[in-house]
Amino acid sequence: MSMSEELNKLRAQIDEVNGELLTLLSRRAELTKQIGDVKVAQGVNRFDPVRERDMLDMIVASNPGPFDNDTIRHLFKQIFKASLDLQQQDHQKVLLV
Amino acid sequence: MSMSEELNKLRAQIDEVNGELLTLLSRRAELTKQIGDVKVAQGVNRFDPVRERDMLDMIVASNPGPFDNDTIRHLFKQIFKASLDLQQQDHQKVLLV
C-alpha cells in the first residue's frame, strides 16, 4: 500500500469515528436534557459539582490512553459545559412560554 | 418509577455513554498518531487546515441535534487540537531519542 493509500484509509477510519462521536455526543445531550427536566420537576439545582467530579474520576480511572488524564478531563469538561448550557437554554425557553 | 429512580436510570445511561465516548476518543487519538507517523515519513506538514475544515463541514452536515452546529464545531475543534498536540509530543519524543 502506498503512503497516500495508507493516509486515505486512516482518514476514512477517522471520518467513521467522527460520525460515531457525533451520535454519542447527541445521545448524551438528549439524556442531560431529560435529567434537567427531572431536576426542574424536583426543584433541585441542575449543576451538581459532586456528580461532575465523580464522572470525571470514573472516566479517568478507565482511560486507556494515548490521551493523558488531563486532556481527557479537559475534553469531558467541555462536553459537560455544553450539556449544561443546553439544559439552561431549554429551561429558559420553558420560562418564556 | 419515582423521580430519584428516574434520575438514577438516566445517570447510569450517561455513565455508559461517557465510557463509549472515552473509547472512541482514544481510538481517534490512536488513528491520528498513525496519520502523524505517515505524514512524518512523507515529510508533509501534519496540520492540514483544509482537511480540518472538511471534517467539520462533514460532521455539522449530519448533526442531528440537540447541540447546535456552533457547539458541535467547538467540541470537535477541541478534540482536533488535543489530537494534534499528541502528534506533536509524539514527534518530539522521536527527535529526542
mmCIF file with all atom_site columns, C-alpha atoms in Angstrom:
data_model
loop_
_atom_site.group_PDB
_atom_site.id
_atom_site.type_symbol
_atom_site.label_atom_id
_atom_site.label_alt_id
_atom_site.label_comp_id
_atom_site.label_asym_id
_atom_site.label_entity_id
_atom_site.label_seq_id
_atom_site.pdbx_PDB_ins_code
_atom_site.Cartn_x
_atom_site.Cartn_y
_atom_site.Cartn_z
_atom_site.occupancy
_atom_site.B_iso_or_equiv
_atom_site.pdbx_formal_charge
_atom_site.auth_seq_id
_atom_site.auth_comp_id
_atom_site.auth_asym_id
_atom_site.auth_atom_id
_atom_site.pdbx_PDB_model_num
ATOM 1   C CA . MET A 1 1  ? 0.000   0.000  0.000  1.00 0.00 ? 1  MET A CA 1
ATOM 2   C CA . SER A 1 2  ? 1.398   3.433  -0.921 1.00 0.00 ? 2  SER A CA 1
ATOM 3   C CA . MET A 1 3  ? 1.632   6.122  1.739  1.00 0.00 ? 3  MET A CA 1
ATOM 4   C CA . SER A 1 4  ? -1.232  8.075  0.162  1.00 0.00 ? 4  SER A CA 1
ATOM 5   C CA . GLU A 1 5  ? -3.414  4.974  0.205  1.00 0.00 ? 5  GLU A CA 1
ATOM 6   C CA . GLU A 1 6  ? -2.427  4.406  3.830  1.00 0.00 ? 6  GLU A CA 1
ATOM 7   C CA . LEU A 1 7  ? -3.335  8.036  4.630  1.00 0.00 ? 7  LEU A CA 1
ATOM 8   C CA . ASN A 1 8  ? -6.699  7.749  2.846  1.00 0.00 ? 8  ASN A CA 1
ATOM 9   C CA . LYS A 1 9  ? -7.514  4.559  4.697  1.00 0.00 ? 9  LYS A CA 1
ATOM 10  C CA . LEU A 1 10 ? -6.694  6.142  8.073  1.00 0.00 ? 10 LEU A CA 1
ATOM 11  C CA . ARG A 1 11 ? -8.703  9.252  7.194  1.00 0.00 ? 11 ARG A CA 1
ATOM 12  C CA . ALA A 1 12 ? -11.726 7.138  6.263  1.00 0.00 ? 12 ALA A CA 1
ATOM 13  C CA . GLN A 1 13 ? -11.459 5.497  9.696  1.00 0.00 ? 13 GLN A CA 1
ATOM 14  C CA . ILE A 1 14 ? -11.239 8.916  11.377 1.00 0.00 ? 14 ILE A CA 1
ATOM 15  C CA . ASP A 1 15 ? -14.357 10.045 9.483  1.00 0.00 ? 15 ASP A CA 1
ATOM 16  C CA . GLU A 1 16 ? -16.184 6.978  10.745 1.00 0.00 ? 16 GLU A CA 1
ATOM 17  C CA . VAL A 1 17 ? -15.099 7.657  14.339 1.00 0.00 ? 17 VAL A CA 1
ATOM 18  C CA . ASN A 1 18 ? -16.143 11.329 13.974 1.00 0.00 ? 18 ASN A CA 1
ATOM 19  C CA . GLY A 1 19 ? -19.624 10.178 12.974 1.00 0.00 ? 19 GLY A CA 1
ATOM 20  C CA . GLU A 1 20 ? -19.843 7.806  15.932 1.00 0.00 ? 20 GLU A CA 1
ATOM 21  C CA . LEU A 1 21 ? -18.649 10.564 18.284 1.00 0.00 ? 21 LEU A CA 1
ATOM 22  C CA . LEU A 1 22 ? -21.354 12.881 16.919 1.00 0.00 ? 22 LEU A CA 1
ATOM 23  C CA . THR A 1 23 ? -24.011 10.211 17.527 1.00 0.00 ? 23 THR A CA 1
ATOM 24  C CA . LEU A 1 24 ? -22.821 9.651  21.107 1.00 0.00 ? 24 LEU A CA 1
ATOM 25  C CA . LEU A 1 25 ? -22.478 13.374 21.910 1.00 0.00 ? 25 LEU A CA 1
ATOM 26  C CA . SER A 1 26 ? -26.022 13.917 20.635 1.00 0.00 ? 26 SER A CA 1
ATOM 27  C CA . ARG A 1 27 ? -27.347 10.981 22.636 1.00 0.00 ? 27 ARG A CA 1
ATOM 28  C CA . ARG A 1 28 ? -25.579 12.318 25.730 1.00 0.00 ? 28 ARG A CA 1
ATOM 29  C CA . ALA A 1 29 ? -27.114 15.760 25.162 1.00 0.00 ? 29 ALA A CA 1
ATOM 30  C CA . GLU A 1 30 ? -30.610 14.215 24.948 1.00 0.00 ? 30 GLU A CA 1
ATOM 31  C CA . LEU A 1 31 ? -30.014 12.363 28.222 1.00 0.00 ? 31 LEU A CA 1
ATOM 32  C CA . THR A 1 32 ? -28.804 15.504 30.019 1.00 0.00 ? 32 THR A CA 1
ATOM 33  C CA . LYS A 1 33 ? -31.891 17.365 28.783 1.00 0.00 ? 33 LYS A CA 1
ATOM 34  C CA . GLN A 1 34 ? -34.052 14.624 30.307 1.00 0.00 ? 34 GLN A CA 1
ATOM 35  C CA . ILE A 1 35 ? -32.074 14.861 33.546 1.00 0.00 ? 35 ILE A CA 1
ATOM 36  C CA . GLY A 1 36 ? -32.612 18.634 33.512 1.00 0.00 ? 36 GLY A CA 1
ATOM 37  C CA . ASP A 1 37 ? -36.379 18.097 33.181 1.00 0.00 ? 37 ASP A CA 1
ATOM 38  C CA . VAL A 1 38 ? -36.459 15.661 36.117 1.00 0.00 ? 38 VAL A CA 1
ATOM 39  C CA . LYS A 1 39 ? -34.417 18.072 38.238 1.00 0.00 ? 39 LYS A CA 1
ATOM 40  C CA . VAL A 1 40 ? -36.674 21.025 37.415 1.00 0.00 ? 40 VAL A CA 1
ATOM 41  C CA . ALA A 1 41 ? -39.676 18.905 38.402 1.00 0.00 ? 41 ALA A CA 1
ATOM 42  C CA . GLN A 1 42 ? -37.899 18.009 41.659 1.00 0.00 ? 42 GLN A CA 1
ATOM 43  C CA . GLY A 1 43 ? -36.949 21.642 42.228 1.00 0.00 ? 43 GLY A CA 1
ATOM 44  C CA . VAL A 1 44 ? -33.264 20.774 42.631 1.00 0.00 ? 44 VAL A CA 1
ATOM 45  C CA . ASN A 1 45 ? -30.311 22.645 41.200 1.00 0.00 ? 45 ASN A CA 1
ATOM 46  C CA . ARG A 1 46 ? -29.175 21.282 37.866 1.00 0.00 ? 46 ARG A CA 1
ATOM 47  C CA . PHE A 1 47 ? -25.467 21.823 38.344 1.00 0.00 ? 47 PHE A CA 1
ATOM 48  C CA . ASP A 1 48 ? -24.068 19.206 40.693 1.00 0.00 ? 48 ASP A CA 1
ATOM 49  C CA . PRO A 1 49 ? -20.285 19.600 41.153 1.00 0.00 ? 49 PRO A CA 1
ATOM 50  C CA . VAL A 1 50 ? -20.029 16.327 43.120 1.00 0.00 ? 50 VAL A CA 1
ATOM 51  C CA . ARG A 1 51 ? -21.652 14.331 40.323 1.00 0.00 ? 51 ARG A CA 1
ATOM 52  C CA . GLU A 1 52 ? -19.387 16.065 37.798 1.00 0.00 ? 52 GLU A CA 1
ATOM 53  C CA . ARG A 1 53 ? -16.273 15.203 39.812 1.00 0.00 ? 53 ARG A CA 1
ATOM 54  C CA . ASP A 1 54 ? -17.460 11.601 40.234 1.00 0.00 ? 54 ASP A CA 1
ATOM 55  C CA . MET A 1 55 ? -17.997 11.277 36.486 1.00 0.00 ? 55 MET A CA 1
ATOM 56  C CA . LEU A 1 56 ? -14.529 12.671 35.746 1.00 0.00 ? 56 LEU A CA 1
ATOM 57  C CA . ASP A 1 57 ? -12.925 10.321 38.280 1.00 0.00 ? 57 ASP A CA 1
ATOM 58  C CA . MET A 1 58 ? -14.755 7.342  36.786 1.00 0.00 ? 58 MET A CA 1
ATOM 59  C CA . ILE A 1 59 ? -13.752 8.304  33.240 1.00 0.00 ? 59 ILE A CA 1
ATOM 60  C CA . VAL A 1 60 ? -10.095 8.945  34.077 1.00 0.00 ? 60 VAL A CA 1
ATOM 61  C CA . ALA A 1 61 ? -9.899  5.659  36.017 1.00 0.00 ? 61 ALA A CA 1
ATOM 62  C CA . SER A 1 62 ? -10.606 3.760  32.796 1.00 0.00 ? 62 SER A CA 1
ATOM 63  C CA . ASN A 1 63 ? -8.555  5.953  30.457 1.00 0.00 ? 63 ASN A CA 1
ATOM 64  C CA . PRO A 1 64 ? -6.666  3.566  28.151 1.00 0.00 ? 64 PRO A CA 1
ATOM 65  C CA . GLY A 1 65 ? -4.556  6.372  26.583 1.00 0.00 ? 65 GLY A CA 1
ATOM 66  C CA . PRO A 1 66 ? -2.993  7.653  24.413 1.00 0.00 ? 66 PRO A CA 1
ATOM 67  C CA . PHE A 1 67 ? -4.545  10.900 25.693 1.00 0.00 ? 67 PHE A CA 1
ATOM 68  C CA . ASP A 1 68 ? -3.211  11.751 29.141 1.00 0.00 ? 68 ASP A CA 1
ATOM 69  C CA . ASN A 1 69 ? -5.678  12.177 32.008 1.00 0.00 ? 69 ASN A CA 1
ATOM 70  C CA . ASP A 1 70 ? -5.516  15.987 31.931 1.00 0.00 ? 70 ASP A CA 1
ATOM 71  C CA . THR A 1 71 ? -6.506  16.030 28.269 1.00 0.00 ? 71 THR A CA 1
ATOM 72  C CA . ILE A 1 72 ? -9.377  13.618 28.912 1.00 0.00 ? 72 ILE A CA 1
ATOM 73  C CA . ARG A 1 73 ? -10.553 15.779 31.837 1.00 0.00 ? 73 ARG A CA 1
ATOM 74  C CA . HIS A 1 74 ? -10.377 18.890 29.657 1.00 0.00 ? 74 HIS A CA 1
ATOM 75  C CA . LEU A 1 75 ? -12.359 17.319 26.798 1.00 0.00 ? 75 LEU A CA 1
ATOM 76  C CA . PHE A 1 76 ? -15.062 15.938 29.081 1.00 0.00 ? 76 PHE A CA 1
ATOM 77  C CA . LYS A 1 77 ? -15.362 19.235 30.976 1.00 0.00 ? 77 LYS A CA 1
ATOM 78  C CA . GLN A 1 78 ? -16.096 20.917 27.627 1.00 0.00 ? 78 GLN A CA 1
ATOM 79  C CA . ILE A 1 79 ? -18.758 18.286 26.915 1.00 0.00 ? 79 ILE A CA 1
ATOM 80  C CA . PHE A 1 80 ? -20.293 18.743 30.400 1.00 0.00 ? 80 PHE A CA 1
ATOM 81  C CA . LYS A 1 81 ? -20.323 22.528 29.976 1.00 0.00 ? 81 LYS A CA 1
ATOM 82  C CA . ALA A 1 82 ? -22.026 22.310 26.581 1.00 0.00 ? 82 ALA A CA 1
ATOM 83  C CA . SER A 1 83 ? -24.640 19.967 28.071 1.00 0.00 ? 83 SER A CA 1
ATOM 84  C CA . LEU A 1 84 ? -25.304 22.295 30.998 1.00 0.00 ? 84 LEU A CA 1
ATOM 85  C CA . ASP A 1 85 ? -25.661 25.277 28.643 1.00 0.00 ? 85 ASP A CA 1
ATOM 86  C CA . LEU A 1 86 ? -28.204 23.259 26.681 1.00 0.00 ? 86 LEU A CA 1
ATOM 87  C CA . GLN A 1 87 ? -30.190 22.421 29.838 1.00 0.00 ? 87 GLN A CA 1
ATOM 88  C CA . GLN A 1 88 ? -30.223 26.106 30.756 1.00 0.00 ? 88 GLN A CA 1
ATOM 89  C CA . GLN A 1 89 ? -31.386 27.268 27.303 1.00 0.00 ? 89 GLN A CA 1
ATOM 90  C CA . ASP A 1 90 ? -34.057 24.619 27.458 1.00 0.00 ? 90 ASP A CA 1
ATOM 91  C CA . HIS A 1 91 ? -35.270 25.795 30.832 1.00 0.00 ? 91 HIS A CA 1
ATOM 92  C CA . GLN A 1 92 ? -35.267 29.449 29.765 1.00 0.00 ? 92 GLN A CA 1
ATOM 93  C CA . LYS A 1 93 ? -37.481 28.519 26.810 1.00 0.00 ? 93 LYS A CA 1
ATOM 94  C CA . VAL A 1 94 ? -39.946 26.950 29.244 1.00 0.00 ? 94 VAL A CA 1
ATOM 95  C CA . LEU A 1 95 ? -39.935 30.100 31.379 1.00 0.00 ? 95 LEU A CA 1
ATOM 96  C CA . LEU A 1 96 ? -40.598 32.270 28.310 1.00 0.00 ? 96 LEU A CA 1
ATOM 97  C CA . VAL A 1 97 ? -43.627 30.260 27.138 1.00 0.00 ? 97 VAL A CA 1
ATOM 98  C CA . MET B 1 1  ? -40.914 4.936  38.860 1.00 0.00 ? 1  MET B CA 1
ATOM 99  C CA . SER B 1 2  ? -40.012 7.636  41.401 1.00 0.00 ? 2  SER B CA 1
ATOM 100 C CA . MET B 1 3  ? -38.125 10.714 40.301 1.00 0.00 ? 3  MET B CA 1
ATOM 101 C CA . SER B 1 4  ? -34.963 9.534  42.078 1.00 0.00 ? 4  SER B CA 1
ATOM 102 C CA . GLU B 1 5  ? -35.180 6.182  40.316 1.00 0.00 ? 5  GLU B CA 1
ATOM 103 C CA . GLU B 1 6  ? -35.696 8.006  37.025 1.00 0.00 ? 6  GLU B CA 1
ATOM 104 C CA . LEU B 1 7  ? -32.633 10.172 37.764 1.00 0.00 ? 7  LEU B CA 1
ATOM 105 C CA . ASN B 1 8  ? -30.510 7.135  38.673 1.00 0.00 ? 8  ASN B CA 1
ATOM 106 C CA . LYS B 1 9  ? -31.543 5.371  35.492 1.00 0.00 ? 9  LYS B CA 1
ATOM 107 C CA . LEU B 1 10 ? -30.650 8.388  33.341 1.00 0.00 ? 10 LEU B CA 1
ATOM 108 C CA . ARG B 1 11 ? -27.325 8.785  35.149 1.00 0.00 ? 11 ARG B CA 1
ATOM 109 C CA . ALA B 1 12 ? -26.452 5.142  34.547 1.00 0.00 ? 12 ALA B CA 1
ATOM 110 C CA . GLN B 1 13 ? -27.104 5.732  30.843 1.00 0.00 ? 13 GLN B CA 1
ATOM 111 C CA . ILE B 1 14 ? -24.894 8.843  30.897 1.00 0.00 ? 14 ILE B CA 1
ATOM 112 C CA . ASP B 1 15 ? -22.094 6.825  32.543 1.00 0.00 ? 15 ASP B CA 1
ATOM 113 C CA . GLU B 1 16 ? -22.377 4.251  29.786 1.00 0.00 ? 16 GLU B CA 1
ATOM 114 C CA . VAL B 1 17 ? -22.210 6.937  27.086 1.00 0.00 ? 17 VAL B CA 1
ATOM 115 C CA . ASN B 1 18 ? -19.203 8.532  28.850 1.00 0.00 ? 18 ASN B CA 1
ATOM 116 C CA . GLY B 1 19 ? -17.401 5.195  28.664 1.00 0.00 ? 19 GLY B CA 1
ATOM 117 C CA . GLU B 1 20 ? -18.222 4.802  24.966 1.00 0.00 ? 20 GLU B CA 1
ATOM 118 C CA . LEU B 1 21 ? -17.045 8.380  24.297 1.00 0.00 ? 21 LEU B CA 1
ATOM 119 C CA . LEU B 1 22 ? -13.756 7.613  26.067 1.00 0.00 ? 22 LEU B CA 1
ATOM 120 C CA . THR B 1 23 ? -13.263 4.502  23.933 1.00 0.00 ? 23 THR B CA 1
ATOM 121 C CA . LEU B 1 24 ? -13.929 6.436  20.720 1.00 0.00 ? 24 LEU B CA 1
ATOM 122 C CA . LEU B 1 25 ? -11.772 9.427  21.695 1.00 0.00 ? 25 LEU B CA 1
ATOM 123 C CA . SER B 1 26 ? -8.917  7.031  22.489 1.00 0.00 ? 26 SER B CA 1
ATOM 124 C CA . ARG B 1 27 ? -9.383  5.175  19.212 1.00 0.00 ? 27 ARG B CA 1
ATOM 125 C CA . ARG B 1 28 ? -9.423  8.503  17.358 1.00 0.00 ? 28 ARG B CA 1
ATOM 126 C CA . ALA B 1 29 ? -6.209  9.547  19.112 1.00 0.00 ? 29 ALA B CA 1
ATOM 127 C CA . GLU B 1 30 ? -4.504  6.291  18.050 1.00 0.00 ? 30 GLU B CA 1
ATOM 128 C CA . LEU B 1 31 ? -5.559  6.882  14.446 1.00 0.00 ? 31 LEU B CA 1
ATOM 129 C CA . THR B 1 32 ? -4.270  10.478 14.431 1.00 0.00 ? 32 THR B CA 1
ATOM 130 C CA . LYS B 1 33 ? -0.956  9.242  15.832 1.00 0.00 ? 33 LYS B CA 1
ATOM 131 C CA . GLN B 1 34 ? -0.730  6.782  12.933 1.00 0.00 ? 34 GLN B CA 1
ATOM 132 C CA . ILE B 1 35 ? -1.567  9.575  10.496 1.00 0.00 ? 35 ILE B CA 1
ATOM 133 C CA . GLY B 1 36 ? 1.170   11.696 12.093 1.00 0.00 ? 36 GLY B CA 1
ATOM 134 C CA . ASP B 1 37 ? 3.677   8.881  11.539 1.00 0.00 ? 37 ASP B CA 1
ATOM 135 C CA . VAL B 1 38 ? 2.726   8.522  7.874  1.00 0.00 ? 38 VAL B CA 1
ATOM 136 C CA . LYS B 1 39 ? 2.989   12.287 7.379  1.00 0.00 ? 39 LYS B CA 1
ATOM 137 C CA . VAL B 1 40 ? 6.401   12.456 9.048  1.00 0.00 ? 40 VAL B CA 1
ATOM 138 C CA . ALA B 1 41 ? 7.583   9.644  6.758  1.00 0.00 ? 41 ALA B CA 1
ATOM 139 C CA . GLN B 1 42 ? 6.199   11.577 3.762  1.00 0.00 ? 42 GLN B CA 1
ATOM 140 C CA . GLY B 1 43 ? 7.790   14.800 5.015  1.00 0.00 ? 43 GLY B CA 1
ATOM 141 C CA . VAL B 1 44 ? 4.488   16.674 4.869  1.00 0.00 ? 44 VAL B CA 1
ATOM 142 C CA . ASN B 1 45 ? 3.132   19.093 7.439  1.00 0.00 ? 45 ASN B CA 1
ATOM 143 C CA . ARG B 1 46 ? 0.873   17.451 9.978  1.00 0.00 ? 46 ARG B CA 1
ATOM 144 C CA . PHE B 1 47 ? -1.577  20.311 10.386 1.00 0.00 ? 47 PHE B CA 1
ATOM 145 C CA . ASP B 1 48 ? -3.867  20.499 7.376  1.00 0.00 ? 48 ASP B CA 1
ATOM 146 C CA . PRO B 1 49 ? -6.450  23.282 7.770  1.00 0.00 ? 49 PRO B CA 1
ATOM 147 C CA . VAL B 1 50 ? -8.365  22.174 4.639  1.00 0.00 ? 50 VAL B CA 1
ATOM 148 C CA . ARG B 1 51 ? -8.789  18.637 5.978  1.00 0.00 ? 51 ARG B CA 1
ATOM 149 C CA . GLU B 1 52 ? -9.888  20.066 9.335  1.00 0.00 ? 52 GLU B CA 1
ATOM 150 C CA . ARG B 1 53 ? -12.486 22.319 7.686  1.00 0.00 ? 53 ARG B CA 1
ATOM 151 C CA . ASP B 1 54 ? -13.733 19.415 5.537  1.00 0.00 ? 54 ASP B CA 1
ATOM 152 C CA . MET B 1 55 ? -14.135 17.224 8.622  1.00 0.00 ? 55 MET B CA 1
ATOM 153 C CA . LEU B 1 56 ? -16.060 19.949 10.461 1.00 0.00 ? 56 LEU B CA 1
ATOM 154 C CA . ASP B 1 57 ? -18.339 20.515 7.442  1.00 0.00 ? 57 ASP B CA 1
ATOM 155 C CA . MET B 1 58 ? -18.999 16.787 7.165  1.00 0.00 ? 58 MET B CA 1
ATOM 156 C CA . ILE B 1 59 ? -19.760 16.484 10.882 1.00 0.00 ? 59 ILE B CA 1
ATOM 157 C CA . VAL B 1 60 ? -22.051 19.520 11.025 1.00 0.00 ? 60 VAL B CA 1
ATOM 158 C CA . ALA B 1 61 ? -23.909 18.350 7.893  1.00 0.00 ? 61 ALA B CA 1
ATOM 159 C CA . SER B 1 62 ? -25.067 15.268 9.793  1.00 0.00 ? 62 SER B CA 1
ATOM 160 C CA . ASN B 1 63 ? -25.678 16.930 13.166 1.00 0.00 ? 63 ASN B CA 1
ATOM 161 C CA . PRO B 1 64 ? -28.988 15.526 14.464 1.00 0.00 ? 64 PRO B CA 1
ATOM 162 C CA . GLY B 1 65 ? -29.140 17.970 17.429 1.00 0.00 ? 65 GLY B CA 1
ATOM 163 C CA . PRO B 1 66 ? -29.893 18.839 20.160 1.00 0.00 ? 66 PRO B CA 1
ATOM 164 C CA . PHE B 1 67 ? -26.492 20.565 20.198 1.00 0.00 ? 67 PHE B CA 1
ATOM 165 C CA . ASP B 1 68 ? -26.415 23.451 17.737 1.00 0.00 ? 68 ASP B CA 1
ATOM 166 C CA . ASN B 1 69 ? -23.781 23.452 14.993 1.00 0.00 ? 69 ASN B CA 1
ATOM 167 C CA . ASP B 1 70 ? -21.576 26.027 16.750 1.00 0.00 ? 70 ASP B CA 1
ATOM 168 C CA . THR B 1 71 ? -21.389 23.834 19.846 1.00 0.00 ? 71 THR B CA 1
ATOM 169 C CA . ILE B 1 72 ? -20.550 20.765 17.758 1.00 0.00 ? 72 ILE B CA 1
ATOM 170 C CA . ARG B 1 73 ? -17.849 22.725 15.904 1.00 0.00 ? 73 ARG B CA 1
ATOM 171 C CA . HIS B 1 74 ? -16.422 23.914 19.234 1.00 0.00 ? 74 HIS B CA 1
ATOM 172 C CA . LEU B 1 75 ? -16.333 20.412 20.749 1.00 0.00 ? 75 LEU B CA 1
ATOM 173 C CA . PHE B 1 76 ? -14.728 18.833 17.699 1.00 0.00 ? 76 PHE B CA 1
ATOM 174 C CA . LYS B 1 77 ? -12.152 21.637 17.407 1.00 0.00 ? 77 LYS B CA 1
ATOM 175 C CA . GLN B 1 78 ? -11.098 20.817 20.980 1.00 0.00 ? 78 GLN B CA 1
ATOM 176 C CA . ILE B 1 79 ? -10.792 17.132 20.025 1.00 0.00 ? 79 ILE B CA 1
ATOM 177 C CA . PHE B 1 80 ? -8.768  18.011 16.894 1.00 0.00 ? 80 PHE B CA 1
ATOM 178 C CA . LYS B 1 81 ? -6.478  20.279 18.924 1.00 0.00 ? 81 LYS B CA 1
ATOM 179 C CA . ALA B 1 82 ? -5.853  17.593 21.554 1.00 0.00 ? 82 ALA B CA 1
ATOM 180 C CA . SER B 1 83 ? -5.042  15.102 18.782 1.00 0.00 ? 83 SER B CA 1
ATOM 181 C CA . LEU B 1 84 ? -2.629  17.497 17.101 1.00 0.00 ? 84 LEU B CA 1
ATOM 182 C CA . ASP B 1 85 ? -0.898  18.201 20.424 1.00 0.00 ? 85 ASP B CA 1
ATOM 183 C CA . LEU B 1 86 ? -0.489  14.447 20.865 1.00 0.00 ? 86 LEU B CA 1
ATOM 184 C CA . GLN B 1 87 ? 1.026   14.048 17.385 1.00 0.00 ? 87 GLN B CA 1
ATOM 185 C CA . GLN B 1 88 ? 3.477   16.834 18.175 1.00 0.00 ? 88 GLN B CA 1
ATOM 186 C CA . GLN B 1 89 ? 4.528   15.379 21.551 1.00 0.00 ? 89 GLN B CA 1
ATOM 187 C CA . ASP B 1 90 ? 4.971   12.058 19.830 1.00 0.00 ? 90 ASP B CA 1
ATOM 188 C CA . HIS B 1 91 ? 7.184   13.538 17.156 1.00 0.00 ? 91 HIS B CA 1
ATOM 189 C CA . GLN B 1 92 ? 9.263   15.459 19.702 1.00 0.00 ? 92 GLN B CA 1
ATOM 190 C CA . LYS B 1 93 ? 9.893   12.199 21.548 1.00 0.00 ? 93 LYS B CA 1
ATOM 191 C CA . VAL B 1 94 ? 11.205  10.699 18.317 1.00 0.00 ? 94 VAL B CA 1
ATOM 192 C CA . LEU B 1 95 ? 13.510  13.687 17.790 1.00 0.00 ? 95 LEU B CA 1
ATOM 193 C CA . LEU B 1 96 ? 14.859  13.357 21.332 1.00 0.00 ? 96 LEU B CA 1
ATOM 194 C CA . VAL B 1 97 ? 15.741  9.662  21.009 1.00 0.00 ? 97 VAL B CA 1
#
